[in-house]
Coordinates of C-alpha atoms in Angstrom, one line a residue:
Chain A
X1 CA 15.9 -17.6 10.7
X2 CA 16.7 -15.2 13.5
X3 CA 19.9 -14.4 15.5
X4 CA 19.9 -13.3 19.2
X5 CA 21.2 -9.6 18.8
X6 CA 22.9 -8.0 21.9
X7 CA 20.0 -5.7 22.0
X8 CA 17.3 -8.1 23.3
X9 CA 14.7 -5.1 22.3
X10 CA 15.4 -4.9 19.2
X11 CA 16.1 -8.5 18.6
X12 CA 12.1 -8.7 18.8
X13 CA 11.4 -6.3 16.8
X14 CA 13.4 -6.9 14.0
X15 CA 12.4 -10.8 14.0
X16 CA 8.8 -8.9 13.6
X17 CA 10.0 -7.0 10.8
X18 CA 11.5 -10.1 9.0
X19 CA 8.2 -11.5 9.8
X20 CA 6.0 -9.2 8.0
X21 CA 8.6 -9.2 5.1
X22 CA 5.3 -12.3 4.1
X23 CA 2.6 -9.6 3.4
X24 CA 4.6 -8.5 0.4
X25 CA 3.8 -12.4 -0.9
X26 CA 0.1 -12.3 -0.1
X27 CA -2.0 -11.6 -2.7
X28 CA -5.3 -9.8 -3.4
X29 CA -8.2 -10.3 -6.2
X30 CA -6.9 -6.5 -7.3
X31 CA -5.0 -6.4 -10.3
X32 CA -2.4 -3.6 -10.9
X33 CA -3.7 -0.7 -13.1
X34 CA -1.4 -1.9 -15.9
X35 CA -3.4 -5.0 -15.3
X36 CA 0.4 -7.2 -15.5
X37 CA -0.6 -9.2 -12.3
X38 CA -2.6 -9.1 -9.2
X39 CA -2.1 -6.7 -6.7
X40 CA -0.3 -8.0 -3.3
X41 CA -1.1 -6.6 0.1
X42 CA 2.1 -4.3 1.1
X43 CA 2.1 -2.5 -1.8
X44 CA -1.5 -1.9 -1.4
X45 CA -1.0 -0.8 2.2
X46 CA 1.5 1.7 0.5
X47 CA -0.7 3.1 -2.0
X48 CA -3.7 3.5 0.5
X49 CA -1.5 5.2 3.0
X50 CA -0.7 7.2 0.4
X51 CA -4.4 8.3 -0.9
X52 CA -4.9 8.7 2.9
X53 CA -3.0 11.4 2.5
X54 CA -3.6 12.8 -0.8
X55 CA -7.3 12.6 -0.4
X56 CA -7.2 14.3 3.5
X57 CA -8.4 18.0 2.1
X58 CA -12.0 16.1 1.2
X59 CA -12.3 14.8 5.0
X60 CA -15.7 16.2 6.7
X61 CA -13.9 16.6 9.8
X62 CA -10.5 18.3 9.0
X63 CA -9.2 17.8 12.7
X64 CA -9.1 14.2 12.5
X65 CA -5.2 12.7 13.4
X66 CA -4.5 11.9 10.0
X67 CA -0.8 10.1 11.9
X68 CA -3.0 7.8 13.7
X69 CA -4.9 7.2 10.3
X70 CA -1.7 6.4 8.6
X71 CA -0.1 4.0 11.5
X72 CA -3.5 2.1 11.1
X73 CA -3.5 2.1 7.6
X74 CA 0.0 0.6 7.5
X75 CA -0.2 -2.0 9.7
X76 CA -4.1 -3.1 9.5
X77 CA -3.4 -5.8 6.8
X78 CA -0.6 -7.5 8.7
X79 CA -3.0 -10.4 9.8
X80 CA -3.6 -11.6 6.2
X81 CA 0.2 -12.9 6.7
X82 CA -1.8 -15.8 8.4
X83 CA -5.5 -15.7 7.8
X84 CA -5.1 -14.7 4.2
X85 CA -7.0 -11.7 1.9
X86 CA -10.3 -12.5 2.3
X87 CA -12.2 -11.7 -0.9
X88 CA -14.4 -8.2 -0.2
X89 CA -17.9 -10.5 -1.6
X90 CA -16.7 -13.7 -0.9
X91 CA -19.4 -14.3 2.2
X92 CA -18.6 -17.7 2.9
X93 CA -15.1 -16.1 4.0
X94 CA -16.5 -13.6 6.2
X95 CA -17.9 -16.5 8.2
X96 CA -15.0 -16.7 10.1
X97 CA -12.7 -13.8 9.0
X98 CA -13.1 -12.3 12.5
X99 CA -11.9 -15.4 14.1
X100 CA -8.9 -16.4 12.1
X101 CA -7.9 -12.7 12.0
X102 CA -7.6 -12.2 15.6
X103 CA -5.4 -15.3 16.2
X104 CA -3.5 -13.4 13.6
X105 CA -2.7 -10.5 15.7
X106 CA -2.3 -12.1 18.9
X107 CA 0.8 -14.4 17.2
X108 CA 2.0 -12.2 14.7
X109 CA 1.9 -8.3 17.5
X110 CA 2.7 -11.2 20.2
X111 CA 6.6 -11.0 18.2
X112 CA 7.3 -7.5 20.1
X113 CA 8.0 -6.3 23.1
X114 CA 4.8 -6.2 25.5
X115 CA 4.5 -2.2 25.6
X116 CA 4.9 -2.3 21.5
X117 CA 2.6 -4.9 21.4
X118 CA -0.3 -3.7 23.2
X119 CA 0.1 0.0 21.2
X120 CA -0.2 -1.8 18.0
X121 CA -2.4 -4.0 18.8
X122 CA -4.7 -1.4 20.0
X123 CA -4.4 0.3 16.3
X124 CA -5.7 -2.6 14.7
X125 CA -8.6 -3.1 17.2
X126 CA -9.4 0.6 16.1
X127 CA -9.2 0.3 12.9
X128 CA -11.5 -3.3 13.4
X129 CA -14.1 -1.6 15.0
X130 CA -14.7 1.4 12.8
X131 CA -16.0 3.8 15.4
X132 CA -13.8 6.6 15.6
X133 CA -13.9 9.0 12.7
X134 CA -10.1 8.4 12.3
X135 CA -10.5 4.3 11.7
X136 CA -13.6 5.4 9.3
X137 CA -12.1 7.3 6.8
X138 CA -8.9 4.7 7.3
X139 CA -11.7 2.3 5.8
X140 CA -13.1 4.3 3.7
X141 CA -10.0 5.1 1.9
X142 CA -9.5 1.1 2.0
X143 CA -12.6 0.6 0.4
X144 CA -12.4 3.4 -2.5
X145 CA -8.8 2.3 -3.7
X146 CA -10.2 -1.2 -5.4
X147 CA -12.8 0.5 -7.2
X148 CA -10.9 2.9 -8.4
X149 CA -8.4 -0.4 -9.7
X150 CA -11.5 -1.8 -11.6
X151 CA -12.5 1.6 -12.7
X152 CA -9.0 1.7 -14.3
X153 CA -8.3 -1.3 -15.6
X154 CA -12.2 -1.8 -17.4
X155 CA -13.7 -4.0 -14.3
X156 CA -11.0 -6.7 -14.3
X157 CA -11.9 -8.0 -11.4
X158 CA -15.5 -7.0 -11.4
X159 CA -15.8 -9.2 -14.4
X160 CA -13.7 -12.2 -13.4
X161 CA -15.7 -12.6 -10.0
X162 CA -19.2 -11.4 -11.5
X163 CA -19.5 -8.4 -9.0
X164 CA -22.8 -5.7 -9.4
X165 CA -23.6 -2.6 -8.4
X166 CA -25.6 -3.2 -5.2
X167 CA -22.7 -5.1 -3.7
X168 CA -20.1 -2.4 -4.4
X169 CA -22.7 -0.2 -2.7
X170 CA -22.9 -2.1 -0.1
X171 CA -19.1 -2.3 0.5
X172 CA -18.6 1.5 0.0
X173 CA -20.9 2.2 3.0
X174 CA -18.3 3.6 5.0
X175 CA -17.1 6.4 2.5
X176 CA -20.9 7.7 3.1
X177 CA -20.0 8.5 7.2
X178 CA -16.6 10.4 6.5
X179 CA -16.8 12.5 3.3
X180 CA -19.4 14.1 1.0
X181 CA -17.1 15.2 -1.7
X182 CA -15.7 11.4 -1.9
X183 CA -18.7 9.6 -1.7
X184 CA -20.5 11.9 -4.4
X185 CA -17.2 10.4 -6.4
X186 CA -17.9 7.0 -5.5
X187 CA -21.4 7.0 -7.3
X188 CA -20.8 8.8 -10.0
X189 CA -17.6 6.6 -10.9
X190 CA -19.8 3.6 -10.0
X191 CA -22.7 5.1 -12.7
X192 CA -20.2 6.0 -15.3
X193 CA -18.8 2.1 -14.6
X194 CA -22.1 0.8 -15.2
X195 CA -22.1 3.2 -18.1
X196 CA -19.4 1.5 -19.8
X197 CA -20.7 -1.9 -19.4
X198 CA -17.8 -3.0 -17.1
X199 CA -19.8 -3.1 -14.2
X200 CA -23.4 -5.4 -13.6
X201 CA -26.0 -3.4 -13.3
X202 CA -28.8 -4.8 -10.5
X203 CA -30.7 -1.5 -9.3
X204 CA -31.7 -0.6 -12.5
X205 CA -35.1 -1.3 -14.6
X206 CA -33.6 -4.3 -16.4
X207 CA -33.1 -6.7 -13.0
X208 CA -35.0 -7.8 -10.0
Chain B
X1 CA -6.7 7.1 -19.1
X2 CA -7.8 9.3 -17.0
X3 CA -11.5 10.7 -16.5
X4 CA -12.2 14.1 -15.6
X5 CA -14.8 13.8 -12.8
X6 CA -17.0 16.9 -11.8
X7 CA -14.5 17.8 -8.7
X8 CA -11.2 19.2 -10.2
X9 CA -9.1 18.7 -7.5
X10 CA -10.1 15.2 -7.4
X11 CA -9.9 14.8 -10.8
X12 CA -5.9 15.8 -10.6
X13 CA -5.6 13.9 -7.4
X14 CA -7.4 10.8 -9.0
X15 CA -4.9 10.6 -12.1
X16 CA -1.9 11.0 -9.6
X17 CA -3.0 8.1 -7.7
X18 CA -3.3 5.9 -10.6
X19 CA 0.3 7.2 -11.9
X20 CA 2.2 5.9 -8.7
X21 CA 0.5 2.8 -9.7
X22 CA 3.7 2.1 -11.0
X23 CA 5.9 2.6 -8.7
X24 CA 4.8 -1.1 -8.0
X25 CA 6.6 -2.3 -11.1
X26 CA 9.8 -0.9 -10.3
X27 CA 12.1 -3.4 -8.9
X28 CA 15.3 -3.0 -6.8
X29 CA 18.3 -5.0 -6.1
X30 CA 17.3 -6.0 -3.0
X31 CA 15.3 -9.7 -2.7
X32 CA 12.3 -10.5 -0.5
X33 CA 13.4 -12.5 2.5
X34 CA 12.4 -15.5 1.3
X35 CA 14.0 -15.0 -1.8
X36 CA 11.3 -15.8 -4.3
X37 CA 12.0 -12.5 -6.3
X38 CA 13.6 -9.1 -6.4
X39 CA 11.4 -6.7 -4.1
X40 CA 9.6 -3.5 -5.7
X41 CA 10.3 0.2 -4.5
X42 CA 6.0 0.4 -3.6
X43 CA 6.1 -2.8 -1.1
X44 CA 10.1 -1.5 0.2
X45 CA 8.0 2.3 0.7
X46 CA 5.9 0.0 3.2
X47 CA 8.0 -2.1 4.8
X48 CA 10.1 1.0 5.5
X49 CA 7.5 3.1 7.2
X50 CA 6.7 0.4 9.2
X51 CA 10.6 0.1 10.4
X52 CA 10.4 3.7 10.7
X53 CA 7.2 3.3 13.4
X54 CA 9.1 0.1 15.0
X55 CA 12.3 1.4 15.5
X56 CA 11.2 5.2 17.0
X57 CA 12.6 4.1 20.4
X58 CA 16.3 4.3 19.2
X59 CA 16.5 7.3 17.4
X60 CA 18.5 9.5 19.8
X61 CA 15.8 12.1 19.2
X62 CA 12.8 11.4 20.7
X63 CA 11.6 14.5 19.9
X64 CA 11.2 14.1 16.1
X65 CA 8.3 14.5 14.5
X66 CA 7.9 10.9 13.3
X67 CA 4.4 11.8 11.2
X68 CA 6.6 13.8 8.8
X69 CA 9.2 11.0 8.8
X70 CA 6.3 8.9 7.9
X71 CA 5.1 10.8 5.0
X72 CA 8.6 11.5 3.5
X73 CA 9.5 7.5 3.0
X74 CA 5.8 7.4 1.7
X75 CA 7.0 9.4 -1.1
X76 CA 10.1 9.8 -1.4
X77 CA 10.9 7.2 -4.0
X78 CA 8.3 8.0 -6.3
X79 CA 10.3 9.7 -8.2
X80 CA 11.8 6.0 -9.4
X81 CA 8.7 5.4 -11.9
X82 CA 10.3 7.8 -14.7
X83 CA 14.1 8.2 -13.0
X84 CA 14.3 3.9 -12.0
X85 CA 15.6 2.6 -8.6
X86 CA 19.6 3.6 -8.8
X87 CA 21.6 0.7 -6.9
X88 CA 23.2 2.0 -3.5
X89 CA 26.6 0.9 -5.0
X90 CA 26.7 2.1 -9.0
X91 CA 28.9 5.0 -9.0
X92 CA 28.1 5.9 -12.6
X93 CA 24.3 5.4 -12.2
X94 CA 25.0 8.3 -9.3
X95 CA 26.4 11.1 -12.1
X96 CA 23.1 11.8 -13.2
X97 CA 20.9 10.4 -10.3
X98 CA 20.1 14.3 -9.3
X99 CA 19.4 15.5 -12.3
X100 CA 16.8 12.7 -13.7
X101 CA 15.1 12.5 -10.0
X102 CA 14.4 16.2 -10.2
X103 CA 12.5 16.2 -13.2
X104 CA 10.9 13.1 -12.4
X105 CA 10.2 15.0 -9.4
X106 CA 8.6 18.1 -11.3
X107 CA 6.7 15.7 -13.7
X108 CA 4.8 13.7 -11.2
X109 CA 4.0 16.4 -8.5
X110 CA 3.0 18.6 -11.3
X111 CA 0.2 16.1 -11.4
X112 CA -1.0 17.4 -8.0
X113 CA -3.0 20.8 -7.4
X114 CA -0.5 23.6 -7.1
X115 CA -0.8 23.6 -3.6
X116 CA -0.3 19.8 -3.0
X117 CA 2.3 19.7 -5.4
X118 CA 4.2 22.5 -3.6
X119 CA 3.9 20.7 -0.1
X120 CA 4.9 17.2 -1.3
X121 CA 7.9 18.5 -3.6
X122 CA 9.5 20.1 0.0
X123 CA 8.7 16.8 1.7
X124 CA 10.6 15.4 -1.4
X125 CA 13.2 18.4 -0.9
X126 CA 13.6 17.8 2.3
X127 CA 14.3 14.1 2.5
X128 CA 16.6 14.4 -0.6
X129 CA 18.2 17.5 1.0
X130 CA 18.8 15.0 4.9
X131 CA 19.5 18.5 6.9
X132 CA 16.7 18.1 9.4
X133 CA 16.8 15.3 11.9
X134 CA 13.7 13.6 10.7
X135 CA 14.8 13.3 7.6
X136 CA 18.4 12.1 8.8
X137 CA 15.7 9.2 10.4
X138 CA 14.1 8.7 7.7
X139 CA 17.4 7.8 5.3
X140 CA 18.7 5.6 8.2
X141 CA 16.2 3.1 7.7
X142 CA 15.6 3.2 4.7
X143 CA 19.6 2.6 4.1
X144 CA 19.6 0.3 6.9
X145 CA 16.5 -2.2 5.7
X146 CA 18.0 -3.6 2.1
X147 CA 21.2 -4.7 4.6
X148 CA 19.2 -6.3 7.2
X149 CA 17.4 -8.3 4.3
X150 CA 21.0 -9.1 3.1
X151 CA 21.9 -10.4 6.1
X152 CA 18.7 -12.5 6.1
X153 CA 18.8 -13.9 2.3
X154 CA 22.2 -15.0 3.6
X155 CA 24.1 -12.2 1.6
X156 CA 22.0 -12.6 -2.2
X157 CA 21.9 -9.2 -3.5
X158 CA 25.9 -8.2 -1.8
X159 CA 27.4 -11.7 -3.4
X160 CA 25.6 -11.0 -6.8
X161 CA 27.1 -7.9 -7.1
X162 CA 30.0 -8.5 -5.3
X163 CA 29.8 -5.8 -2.5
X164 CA 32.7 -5.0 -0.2
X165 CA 32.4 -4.3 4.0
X166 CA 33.8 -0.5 3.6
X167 CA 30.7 0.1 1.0
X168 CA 28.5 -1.0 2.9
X169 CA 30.0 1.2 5.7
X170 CA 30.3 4.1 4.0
X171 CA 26.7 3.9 2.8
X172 CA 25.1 3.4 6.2
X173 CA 26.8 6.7 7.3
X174 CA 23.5 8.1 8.3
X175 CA 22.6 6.0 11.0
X176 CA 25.4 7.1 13.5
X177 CA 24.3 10.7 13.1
X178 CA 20.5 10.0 14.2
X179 CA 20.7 6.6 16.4
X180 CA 23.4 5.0 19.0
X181 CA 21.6 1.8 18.9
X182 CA 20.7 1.4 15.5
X183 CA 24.6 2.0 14.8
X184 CA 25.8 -0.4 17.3
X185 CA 23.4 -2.6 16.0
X186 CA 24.6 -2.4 12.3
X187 CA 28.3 -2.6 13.3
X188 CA 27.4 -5.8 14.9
X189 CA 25.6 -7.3 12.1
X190 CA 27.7 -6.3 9.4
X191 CA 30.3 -7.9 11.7
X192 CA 28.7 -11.1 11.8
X193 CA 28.0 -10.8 7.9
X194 CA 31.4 -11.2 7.2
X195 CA 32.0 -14.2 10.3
X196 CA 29.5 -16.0 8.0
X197 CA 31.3 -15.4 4.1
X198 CA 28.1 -13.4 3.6
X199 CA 29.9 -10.3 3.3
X200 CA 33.2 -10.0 1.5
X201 CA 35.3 -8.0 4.0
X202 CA 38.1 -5.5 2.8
X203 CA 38.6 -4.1 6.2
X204 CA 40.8 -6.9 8.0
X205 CA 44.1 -8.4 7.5
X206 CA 43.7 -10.5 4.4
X207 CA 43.4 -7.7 1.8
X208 CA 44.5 -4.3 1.3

């Protein structure tokens, strides 16, 4: 598939950048707000880097590198080219998520030059371990934009996968560390959800 | 569709965010590498700001600001959900281009609080306008990434519609004013486009 370019640089990196043409045919349990078809991973990397920015004014700490948050947020998902989207509830996956995902990166970063490599490489270690406040609210933002899918489009896939509150709550954890005014948002769109009877209720009086 | 939550500016930030939804439904010319289907202008916003990110070495000023590069390929095509993706080579789709793109333009950021809207319309302005170096950058690639997934899908989208060498040429203009290697590189593919009876070529001896 790839020619040998006089440039041997750049030879490497765009055989990476025909590579990772493959996250645009990777799919995710989101469906599109127009619910036509399921959502597939680049253009979800596009429309989180996107809220990343929209949403940055609602940050608690305004001085965060919101360039690092985007170069995270853009390449994070490349290692579901190989390992797959594993489903947010789907624990069985999580088993060894962390495994397949990190012979991901090695093959797929391994494509560029070693100084390009290790810098992006790094990135998605950062965004991995979720410590600093920039790979936080890159996470967070991750983990709002499929709610707000199901919000839109009546629980679609709330409903097809049998998803309730407690383990959207549970997901959403991260939004809690990095902004007040977004995670007050995230419960009250998860109450009026439960409201309209598109999302199971379990932390109610009915259940448990 | 839309909700009006107890935060205002969210609740206008919210309904934008679920608008450029569908910028994921509008397709381009251009196929994905592996030529399963046409690719849409949300995944090709991606893949672009990755390029952008991967190819920073070559730009001959390594002095640009590569964060507002970043942001203006984020955006710069939303203006495709009302105004649709105009083909690089459809002279009479260009007549009106500017004039449908700008109200698109004052449609969807409209959407935005005042301030927002003001700051993403000059990124928009700014890109459309390609007087500043970054935003010379940012057109390079985004001019030069349909090509290289010509090259790639052996030719598909320049043999359906029958696209000369000297179009091409003339539409990847851009690159030699922002990148000495990126324009070699170009020249050299192009070259070989043609070697292979991917590209029809109107430059040589056999025609005009």
């Amino acid at each position: 598939m790839n020619d040998n370019w006089n440039n041997k640089r750049l030879t490497r990196q765009i055989e990476f950048l025909v590579e990772v043409d493959k996250l645009k045919s990777v799919t995710r349990r989101t469906f599109l707000i127009d619910k036509s078809r399921n959502e597939n991973v680049a253009e979800h990397s596009w429309h989180i880097s996107l809220m990343a920015l929209l949403m940055k004014e609602h940050a608690d700490n305004l001085d965060m590198d919101l360039y690092r948050v985007i170069r995270m947020l853009l390449l994070h998902d490349l290692v579901e080219i190989d390992a797959g989207d594993t489903f947010a509830y789907d624990a069985e996956g999580y088993l060894d998520k962390e495994e397949r995902e990190n012979a991901a990166a090695q093959r797929l970063f391994g494509i560029l030059p070693d100084d390009q490599r290790n810098e992006w490489m790094a990135l998605w270690r950062e965004f991995e371990d979720g410590i600093t406040y920039e790979s936080r609210y890159a996470a967070a933002i991750d983990r709002l934009h499929p709610v707000i899918h199901n919000y839109y489009t009546g629980g679609e896939s709330w409903q097809k996968n049998r998803i309730f509150r407690s383990q959207v709550m549970k997901r959403m954890a991260p939004i809690e560390t990095v902004s007040e005014t977004l995670w007050t948002f995230t419960l009250e769109l998860l109450q009026r959800a439960v409201d309209k009877g598109i999302l199971l209720d379990d932390t109610g009086d009915e259940e448990d």
